[in-house]
Coordinates of N, CA and C in Angstrom, one line a residue:
M1 N 83.5 105.1 73.0 CA 82.7 105.6 74.1 C 82.7 104.7 75.2
I2 N 82.7 105.2 76.5 CA 82.6 104.4 77.7 C 81.2 104.1 77.9
N3 N 80.9 102.9 78.1 CA 79.5 102.4 78.4 C 79.3 102.4 79.9
L4 N 78.7 103.5 80.4 CA 78.5 103.6 81.8 C 77.1 103.0 82.2
T5 N 77.2 102.2 83.3 CA 76.0 101.5 83.7 C 75.7 101.9 85.2
H6 N 74.4 102.1 85.5 CA 74.0 102.5 86.8 C 74.2 101.3 87.8
G7 N 74.6 101.6 89.0 CA 74.7 100.6 90.1 C 74.1 101.3 91.3
V8 N 73.8 100.5 92.3 CA 73.2 101.0 93.5 C 73.9 100.3 94.7
L9 N 74.2 101.1 95.7 CA 74.5 100.6 97.1 C 73.4 101.1 98.0
I10 N 72.8 100.1 98.7 CA 71.7 100.5 99.6 C 71.8 99.8 100.9
E11 N 71.6 100.5 102.0 CA 71.8 99.9 103.3 C 70.6 99.1 103.6
Y12 N 70.8 97.9 104.1 CA 69.8 96.9 104.5 C 69.6 97.1 106.0
A13 N 68.7 98.1 106.4 CA 68.6 98.5 107.8 C 67.2 98.9 108.0
L14 N 66.9 99.2 109.3 CA 65.6 99.7 109.8 C 65.4 101.1 109.6
S15 N 66.5 101.9 109.4 CA 66.3 103.3 109.2 C 65.5 103.7 108.0
L16 N 64.7 104.7 108.1 CA 63.9 105.2 107.0 C 64.2 106.7 106.8
P17 N 64.6 107.0 105.5 CA 65.0 106.1 104.5 C 66.4 105.5 104.8
P18 N 66.7 104.3 104.3 CA 68.1 103.8 104.4 C 69.1 104.6 103.6
L19 N 70.4 104.5 104.0 CA 71.4 105.1 103.1 C 71.4 104.5 101.8
A20 N 71.5 105.3 100.7 CA 71.5 104.8 99.4 C 72.4 105.6 98.5
L21 N 73.1 105.0 97.6 CA 74.0 105.7 96.6 C 73.8 105.1 95.3
V22 N 73.3 105.9 94.3 CA 73.2 105.5 92.9 C 74.4 106.1 92.2
F23 N 75.1 105.3 91.4 CA 76.3 105.7 90.8 C 76.5 105.1 89.4
E24 N 77.4 105.7 88.6 CA 77.8 105.1 87.3 C 79.2 104.6 87.3
F25 N 79.4 103.5 86.7 CA 80.8 103.0 86.5 C 80.9 102.2 85.3
N26 N 82.1 102.0 84.8 CA 82.4 101.2 83.6 C 82.6 99.8 84.0
P27 N 81.8 98.8 83.6 CA 81.9 97.4 84.0 C 83.3 96.9 83.8
K28 N 84.1 97.5 82.8 CA 85.4 97.0 82.6 C 86.4 97.1 83.8
T29 N 86.0 98.0 84.7 CA 86.9 98.3 85.9 C 86.5 97.4 87.1
L30 N 85.5 96.5 86.9 CA 85.1 95.6 88.0 C 86.0 94.4 88.1
S31 N 86.7 94.2 89.2 CA 87.5 93.0 89.4 C 86.9 92.2 90.6
R32 N 86.9 90.9 90.4 CA 86.3 90.0 91.4 C 87.4 89.0 91.9
T33 N 87.5 88.8 93.2 CA 88.6 88.0 93.8 C 88.0 87.0 94.7
R34 N 88.4 85.7 94.6 CA 88.0 84.7 95.5 C 89.3 83.8 95.7
T35 N 89.6 83.5 96.9 CA 90.8 82.7 97.2 C 90.4 81.5 98.1
V36 N 91.3 80.5 98.0 CA 91.2 79.2 98.8 C 92.4 79.1 99.6
T37 N 92.3 78.9 100.9 CA 93.4 78.8 101.8 C 93.6 77.3 102.1
V38 N 94.8 76.8 101.9 CA 95.2 75.4 102.1 C 96.1 75.3 103.3
Q39 N 95.7 74.6 104.4 CA 96.5 74.3 105.6 C 96.4 72.9 105.9
T40 N 97.4 72.1 105.4 CA 97.3 70.6 105.5 C 98.3 70.1 106.6
G41 N 99.0 71.0 107.2 CA 100.0 70.6 108.3 C 101.3 70.0 107.7
H42 N 102.0 69.4 108.5 CA 103.3 68.9 108.1 C 103.4 67.3 108.2
A43 N 102.3 66.7 108.3 CA 102.4 65.2 108.4 C 102.8 64.6 107.0
P44 N 103.5 63.4 107.0 CA 103.9 62.8 105.8 C 102.7 62.6 104.8
G45 N 102.9 62.9 103.6 CA 101.8 62.6 102.6 C 100.8 63.7 102.5
T46 N 101.1 64.9 103.2 CA 100.1 66.0 103.2 C 100.5 67.2 102.4
R47 N 101.6 67.0 101.5 CA 102.0 68.1 100.8 C 101.0 68.6 99.7
G48 N 100.3 69.7 100.0 CA 99.3 70.1 99.1 C 98.0 69.5 99.2
G49 N 97.8 68.5 100.1 CA 96.5 67.8 100.3 C 96.8 66.4 100.7
Y50 N 95.8 65.8 101.3 CA 95.9 64.4 101.8 C 95.7 63.4 100.6
D51 N 96.2 62.2 100.8 CA 96.1 61.2 99.7 C 94.7 60.8 99.4
F52 N 94.5 60.5 98.1 CA 93.2 60.0 97.6 C 93.4 59.2 96.3
V53 N 92.4 58.3 96.0 CA 92.5 57.6 94.8 C 91.1 57.7 94.1
L54 N 90.0 57.5 94.8 CA 88.7 57.5 94.2 C 88.0 58.9 94.4
P55 N 87.0 59.2 93.6 CA 86.3 60.5 93.8 C 85.6 60.5 95.2
T56 N 85.3 59.4 95.7 CA 84.6 59.4 97.0 C 85.6 59.8 98.2
E57 N 86.9 59.8 97.9 CA 87.9 60.1 98.9 C 88.4 61.5 98.8
T58 N 87.9 62.3 97.8 CA 88.3 63.7 97.7 C 88.0 64.6 98.9
P59 N 86.9 64.4 99.6 CA 86.7 65.2 100.8 C 87.9 65.1 101.8
R60 N 88.5 63.9 101.9 CA 89.7 63.7 102.8 C 90.8 64.5 102.3
A61 N 91.0 64.6 100.9 CA 92.1 65.4 100.4 C 92.0 66.9 100.7
S62 N 90.8 67.4 100.9 CA 90.6 68.8 101.1 C 90.4 69.2 102.6
Q63 N 90.8 68.3 103.5 CA 90.9 68.6 104.9 C 91.8 69.8 105.1
G64 N 91.3 70.8 105.9 CA 92.1 72.0 106.2 C 92.0 73.0 105.1
V65 N 91.2 72.8 104.1 CA 91.0 73.8 103.0 C 89.8 74.7 103.3
T66 N 89.9 76.0 103.3 CA 88.8 76.9 103.5 C 88.7 77.8 102.3
V67 N 87.5 78.1 101.9 CA 87.2 79.0 100.8 C 86.9 80.4 101.4
Q68 N 87.6 81.4 101.0 CA 87.4 82.8 101.5 C 86.2 83.4 100.7
P69 N 85.5 84.3 101.3 CA 84.4 85.0 100.6 C 84.9 85.8 99.4
E70 N 84.0 85.9 98.4 CA 84.4 86.7 97.3 C 84.4 88.2 97.6
S71 N 85.3 88.9 96.9 CA 85.3 90.4 97.1 C 85.3 91.0 95.7
F72 N 84.8 92.3 95.7 CA 84.8 93.1 94.5 C 85.6 94.3 94.7
T73 N 86.3 94.8 93.7 CA 86.9 96.1 93.7 C 86.4 96.8 92.4
L74 N 85.8 98.0 92.6 CA 85.3 98.7 91.4 C 85.6 100.2 91.6
T75 N 85.7 100.9 90.5 CA 85.9 102.3 90.5 C 84.6 102.9 90.0
I76 N 84.0 103.8 90.7 CA 82.8 104.5 90.3 C 83.0 106.0 90.1
L77 N 82.2 106.5 89.2 CA 82.3 108.0 88.9 C 81.2 108.7 89.6
L78 N 81.6 109.7 90.3 CA 80.7 110.7 91.0 C 80.9 112.0 90.3
D79 N 79.9 112.5 89.6 CA 80.0 113.8 88.9 C 78.7 114.5 88.9
A80 N 78.8 115.8 89.4 CA 77.6 116.6 89.5 C 77.5 117.6 88.3
T81 N 78.3 117.5 87.3 CA 78.3 118.4 86.2 C 77.0 118.6 85.5
D82 N 76.4 117.4 85.1 CA 75.1 117.5 84.4 C 74.0 118.1 85.3
R83 N 74.0 117.8 86.6 CA 73.0 118.3 87.5 C 73.2 119.8 87.6
M84 N 74.4 120.2 87.7 CA 74.7 121.7 87.8 C 74.3 122.4 86.5
D85 N 74.5 121.8 85.4 CA 74.1 122.4 84.1 C 72.5 122.5 84.0
Q86 N 71.9 121.6 84.7 CA 70.4 121.6 84.7 C 69.8 122.5 85.8
G87 N 70.6 123.2 86.5 CA 70.2 124.1 87.5 C 69.8 123.5 88.9
D88 N 70.3 122.3 89.2 CA 70.1 121.7 90.5 C 70.8 122.5 91.5
P89 N 70.0 123.1 92.5 CA 70.6 123.9 93.5 C 71.5 123.2 94.5
I90 N 71.2 121.9 94.8 CA 72.1 121.2 95.7 C 73.4 120.9 95.1
A91 N 73.4 120.5 93.8 CA 74.6 120.2 93.1 C 75.4 121.5 92.9
A92 N 74.8 122.6 92.6 CA 75.5 123.8 92.4 C 76.1 124.3 93.7
E93 N 75.5 124.0 94.8 CA 76.1 124.5 96.1 C 77.0 123.5 96.8
L94 N 76.7 122.2 96.7 CA 77.5 121.2 97.4 C 78.2 120.2 96.5
G95 N 78.0 120.3 95.2 CA 78.7 119.3 94.3 C 78.3 117.9 94.7
I96 N 79.3 117.0 94.9 CA 79.1 115.6 95.2 C 79.3 115.3 96.7
Q97 N 79.4 116.4 97.5 CA 79.7 116.2 98.9 C 78.7 115.3 99.6
P98 N 77.4 115.4 99.3 CA 76.4 114.5 99.9 C 76.7 113.0 99.6
E99 N 77.1 112.7 98.3 CA 77.4 111.3 98.0 C 78.6 110.8 98.7
L100 N 79.7 111.7 98.9 CA 80.8 111.3 99.6 C 80.5 111.0 101.1
D101 N 79.7 111.9 101.6 CA 79.3 111.7 103.0 C 78.5 110.4 103.2
T102 N 77.7 110.1 102.2 CA 76.9 108.8 102.3 C 77.9 107.6 102.3
L103 N 78.9 107.7 101.5 CA 79.9 106.6 101.6 C 80.5 106.5 102.9
R104 N 80.9 107.6 103.5 CA 81.5 107.7 104.8 C 80.6 107.1 105.9
R105 N 79.3 107.4 105.8 CA 78.3 106.9 106.8 C 78.1 105.4 106.6
M106 N 78.3 104.9 105.4 CA 78.1 103.5 105.1 C 79.3 102.7 105.8
L107 N 80.4 103.3 105.9 CA 81.6 102.7 106.6 C 81.5 102.7 108.1
E108 N 80.7 103.6 108.6 CA 80.7 103.9 110.1 C 79.8 102.9 110.8
P109 N 80.3 102.2 111.8 CA 79.4 101.3 112.6 C 78.3 102.1 113.2
K110 N 77.1 101.6 113.3 CA 76.0 102.3 113.8 C 74.9 101.4 114.4
S111 N 74.1 101.9 115.3 CA 73.0 101.2 115.8 C 72.0 100.8 114.7
Q112 N 71.4 99.7 114.8 CA 70.4 99.2 113.8 C 69.0 99.6 114.2
A113 N 68.9 100.5 115.2 CA 67.6 101.0 115.6 C 67.1 102.0 114.6
P114 N 65.8 102.4 114.7 CA 65.3 103.4 113.8 C 66.1 104.7 113.8
A115 N 65.9 105.5 112.7 CA 66.8 106.6 112.4 C 66.9 107.6 113.6
G116 N 65.8 107.9 114.3 CA 65.9 108.9 115.4 C 66.9 108.4 116.5
V117 N 66.8 107.1 116.8 CA 67.7 106.6 117.9 C 69.1 106.5 117.4
Q118 N 69.3 106.3 116.1 CA 70.6 106.3 115.5 C 71.3 107.6 115.6
L119 N 70.5 108.7 115.3 CA 71.0 110.0 115.4 C 71.4 110.4 116.8
L120 N 70.6 110.1 117.8 CA 70.9 110.4 119.2 C 72.2 109.6 119.6
A121 N 72.3 108.3 119.2 CA 73.4 107.5 119.6 C 74.7 108.1 119.0
S122 N 74.6 108.6 117.7 CA 75.8 109.1 117.0 C 76.2 110.4 117.7
L123 N 75.3 111.1 118.3 CA 75.6 112.4 119.0 C 76.0 112.1 120.5
G124 N 76.0 110.9 120.9 CA 76.4 110.5 122.3 C 75.3 110.8 123.3
Q125 N 74.0 110.9 122.8 CA 72.9 111.1 123.7 C 72.0 109.9 123.9
G126 N 72.4 108.8 123.3 CA 71.5 107.7 123.4 C 72.2 106.5 124.0
G127 N 73.3 106.8 124.7 CA 74.1 105.7 125.2 C 75.6 106.1 125.2
E128 N 76.5 105.2 125.2 CA 77.9 105.5 125.2 C 78.3 106.2 123.9
R129 N 79.3 107.1 124.0 CA 79.8 107.8 122.8 C 80.8 106.8 122.1
G130 N 80.8 106.8 120.8 CA 81.7 106.0 120.1 C 81.1 104.7 119.6
H131 N 81.9 103.7 119.4 CA 81.4 102.4 118.9 C 81.0 101.5 120.0
S132 N 79.8 101.7 120.5 CA 79.3 100.9 121.6 C 78.9 99.5 121.2
H133 N 78.6 98.6 122.2 CA 78.3 97.2 121.9 C 77.1 97.0 121.1
D134 N 76.2 98.0 121.0 CA 75.0 97.8 120.2 C 75.2 98.3 118.7
E135 N 76.4 98.7 118.4 CA 76.6 99.2 117.0 C 77.3 98.2 116.2
S136 N 77.0 98.2 114.9 CA 77.6 97.1 114.0 C 77.8 97.7 112.7
A137 N 78.6 97.1 111.9 CA 78.8 97.5 110.5 C 77.6 97.3 109.7
S138 N 77.4 98.2 108.7 CA 76.2 98.2 107.9 C 76.3 97.0 106.9
V139 N 75.2 96.3 106.8 CA 75.0 95.4 105.7 C 74.4 96.2 104.5
L140 N 75.1 96.1 103.3 CA 74.7 96.8 102.1 C 74.2 95.8 101.1
L141 N 73.4 96.3 100.2 CA 73.0 95.5 99.0 C 73.7 96.2 97.8
F142 N 74.5 95.4 97.1 CA 75.1 95.9 95.9 C 74.3 95.4 94.7
V143 N 73.7 96.3 94.0 CA 72.7 96.0 92.9 C 73.3 96.4 91.6
W144 N 73.6 95.5 90.7 CA 74.2 95.8 89.4 C 73.8 94.6 88.5
G145 N 73.0 95.0 87.4 CA 72.6 93.9 86.5 C 71.7 92.9 87.2
L146 N 72.1 91.6 87.0 CA 71.4 90.5 87.6 C 71.8 90.3 89.1
H147 N 72.8 91.0 89.5 CA 73.3 90.8 90.9 C 72.6 91.7 91.9
I148 N 72.2 91.0 93.0 CA 71.7 91.7 94.2 C 72.5 91.0 95.3
L149 N 73.6 91.5 95.7 CA 74.5 90.8 96.6 C 74.6 91.6 98.0
P150 N 74.5 90.8 99.1 CA 74.7 91.4 100.4 C 76.2 91.5 100.6
V151 N 76.7 92.7 101.0 CA 78.1 93.0 101.1 C 78.4 93.8 102.3
F152 N 79.7 93.8 102.7 CA 80.3 94.8 103.6 C 81.2 95.7 102.8
L153 N 81.1 97.0 103.0 CA 82.0 97.9 102.4 C 83.2 98.0 103.2
T154 N 84.3 97.5 102.7 CA 85.6 97.3 103.5 C 86.6 98.4 103.3
T155 N 86.6 99.0 102.1 CA 87.6 100.1 101.7 C 86.9 101.1 100.8
V156 N 87.2 102.4 101.1 CA 86.8 103.5 100.2 C 88.0 104.4 100.0
R157 N 88.4 104.5 98.7 CA 89.4 105.5 98.4 C 88.9 106.5 97.4
V158 N 88.9 107.8 97.7 CA 88.3 108.8 96.9 C 89.4 109.7 96.3
E159 N 89.4 109.9 95.0 CA 90.3 110.8 94.3 C 89.4 111.9 93.7
E160 N 89.5 113.1 94.4 CA 88.7 114.3 93.9 C 89.4 114.9 92.7
K161 N 88.6 115.2 91.7 CA 89.1 115.6 90.4 C 88.9 117.1 90.2
A162 N 87.8 117.7 90.7 CA 87.5 119.1 90.4 C 86.6 119.6 91.6
H163 N 86.8 120.9 91.9 CA 86.1 121.5 93.0 C 85.4 122.8 92.6
L164 N 84.4 123.1 93.4 CA 83.7 124.4 93.3 C 84.5 125.5 94.0
P165 N 84.2 126.7 93.8 CA 84.8 127.8 94.5 C 84.7 127.6 96.1
S166 N 83.7 127.0 96.5 CA 83.5 126.7 98.0 C 84.4 125.6 98.4
L167 N 85.1 124.9 97.5 CA 86.0 123.8 97.8 C 85.3 122.5 97.9
F168 N 84.0 122.5 97.8 CA 83.3 121.2 97.7 C 83.6 120.5 96.3
P169 N 83.9 119.2 96.3 CA 84.2 118.6 95.0 C 82.9 118.4 94.2
Y170 N 83.0 118.5 92.9 CA 81.9 118.2 92.0 C 82.2 117.1 91.1
R171 N 83.4 116.5 91.1 CA 83.8 115.4 90.3 C 84.8 114.6 91.0
A172 N 84.6 113.2 91.1 CA 85.6 112.4 91.8 C 85.4 111.0 91.3
E173 N 86.5 110.2 91.5 CA 86.4 108.7 91.3 C 86.6 108.1 92.6
A174 N 85.8 107.1 92.9 CA 85.9 106.4 94.2 C 86.1 104.9 93.9
T175 N 87.2 104.4 94.5 CA 87.4 103.0 94.4 C 86.9 102.3 95.7
L176 N 86.0 101.3 95.5 CA 85.3 100.6 96.6 C 85.7 99.2 96.6
T177 N 85.9 98.6 97.8 CA 86.1 97.2 97.9 C 85.0 96.7 98.7
L178 N 84.3 95.7 98.2 CA 83.1 95.1 98.8 C 83.4 93.6 99.1
Q179 N 83.0 93.1 100.3 CA 83.1 91.7 100.6 C 81.8 91.1 100.7
V180 N 81.5 90.1 99.9 CA 80.2 89.4 99.8 C 80.0 88.7 101.1
I181 N 78.7 88.8 101.6 CA 78.3 88.0 102.8 C 77.7 86.7 102.3
E182 N 78.4 85.6 102.4 CA 78.0 84.4 101.8 C 77.4 83.4 102.8
G183 N 76.6 84.0 103.7 CA 76.0 83.2 104.7 C 74.6 82.8 104.2
N184 N 73.8 82.3 105.2 CA 72.4 81.9 104.9 C 71.5 83.1 104.9
N185 N 71.5 83.8 103.8 CA 70.6 84.9 103.7 C 69.9 84.8 102.3
P186 N 68.7 85.4 102.2 CA 67.9 85.2 100.9 C 68.6 85.8 99.7
F187 N 69.4 86.8 99.8 CA 70.1 87.4 98.7 C 71.2 86.5 98.1
Y188 N 72.0 86.0 99.0 CA 73.0 85.1 98.5 C 72.5 83.7 98.1
Q189 N 71.4 83.3 98.7 CA 70.7 82.1 98.2 C 70.3 82.2 96.7
V190 N 69.7 83.4 96.4 CA 69.3 83.6 95.0 C 70.6 83.6 94.1
E191 N 71.6 84.2 94.6 CA 72.9 84.3 93.8 C 73.4 82.9 93.6
T192 N 73.3 82.0 94.6 CA 73.8 80.6 94.5 C 73.0 79.9 93.5
V193 N 71.7 80.0 93.5 CA 70.8 79.4 92.5 C 71.2 79.8 91.1
R194 N 71.4 81.1 90.9 CA 71.8 81.6 89.6 C 73.1 81.0 89.1
Q195 N 74.1 81.0 90.0 CA 75.4 80.4 89.7 C 75.3 78.9 89.3
I196 N 74.5 78.1 90.0 CA 74.3 76.7 89.7 C 73.6 76.6 88.3
A197 N 72.6 77.4 88.0 CA 71.9 77.4 86.7 C 72.8 77.7 85.6
F198 N 73.6 78.8 85.7 CA 74.4 79.2 84.7 C 75.6 78.3 84.5
A199 N 76.1 77.7 85.6 CA 77.2 76.7 85.4 C 76.7 75.4 84.7
A200 N 75.4 75.0 85.0 CA 74.8 73.9 84.3 C 74.7 74.2 82.8
L201 N 74.3 75.4 82.5 CA 74.1 75.8 81.1 C 75.5 75.8 80.4
N202 N 76.5 76.2 81.0 CA 77.9 76.2 80.5 C 78.3 74.7 80.2
T203 N 78.0 73.9 81.2 CA 78.4 72.4 81.1 C 77.7 71.8 79.9
A204 N 76.4 72.1 79.8 CA 75.6 71.5 78.7 C 76.2 72.0 77.3
Q205 N 76.5 73.3 77.2 CA 77.1 73.8 76.0 C 78.4 73.1 75.7
S206 N 79.2 73.0 76.7 CA 80.6 72.4 76.5 C 80.5 70.9 76.1
V207 N 79.6 70.2 76.7 CA 79.4 68.8 76.3 C 78.8 68.7 74.9
A208 N 77.9 69.5 74.5 CA 77.3 69.5 73.2 C 78.4 69.9 72.2
G209 N 79.3 70.9 72.5 CA 80.3 71.2 71.6 C 81.3 70.1 71.4
S210 N 81.7 69.4 72.5 CA 82.6 68.3 72.4 C 82.1 67.2 71.6
I211 N 80.8 66.9 71.8 CA 80.2 65.8 71.0 C 80.2 66.2 69.5
S212 N 79.9 67.5 69.2 CA 79.9 67.9 67.8 C 81.2 67.8 67.2
L213 N 82.3 68.2 67.9 CA 83.7 68.1 67.4 C 84.1 66.7 67.2
S214 N 83.7 65.8 68.1 CA 84.1 64.4 68.0 C 83.4 63.7 66.8
F215 N 82.1 64.1 66.6 CA 81.3 63.6 65.5 C 81.9 64.0 64.1
G216 N 82.3 65.3 64.1 CA 82.9 65.9 62.9 C 84.2 65.2 62.6
A217 N 85.1 65.0 63.6 CA 86.4 64.4 63.4 C 86.2 62.9 62.9
S218 N 85.2 62.2 63.4 CA 85.0 60.8 63.0 C 84.6 60.7 61.5
I219 N 83.9 61.8 61.1 CA 83.5 61.8 59.7 C 84.7 62.1 58.8

């Protein structure tokens, strides 16, 4: 059986209520990517990094190295079948179209003003039509397990699997790519503390295991 876990994407914005999407996905489909870019130039001795001997000199070796923000790619299941069987009138009429439109709105740059001003701006009645200077990409919170990560939604790919007679889809898989916002914000600070604590726990376990193996070998 597939162990489906609930996740949430919620817009971190002034609008009331903020955009929100609750979904189910199999954690096995979650991939995380983090890359390091190395640019050391063409000077002698810089092939792959600058020269160093002591640990105190390693910052010199990493000149020109930048760490890219982490990104997630996950596949989520959007399915209105259970709600339709339970007599939900919205699911029976529209399927999962409201969820798909929520994803589209999360991708759309918008004013961070209250909801009424946002609506007027989107209709071209509150300023310039289109992506004006006061519009910006939405900051979202990706909530799953212990993680509450601030992210940008960078890619959405939807594969519709089944449709109602009205042609609204009622089952689909959506592949989302999220880029973590690793700046000075409270959500990523909490994530950093968690990473440090869990890494220290792993180091302690590794050292204890090594000592245990060494002691056993000496006996």
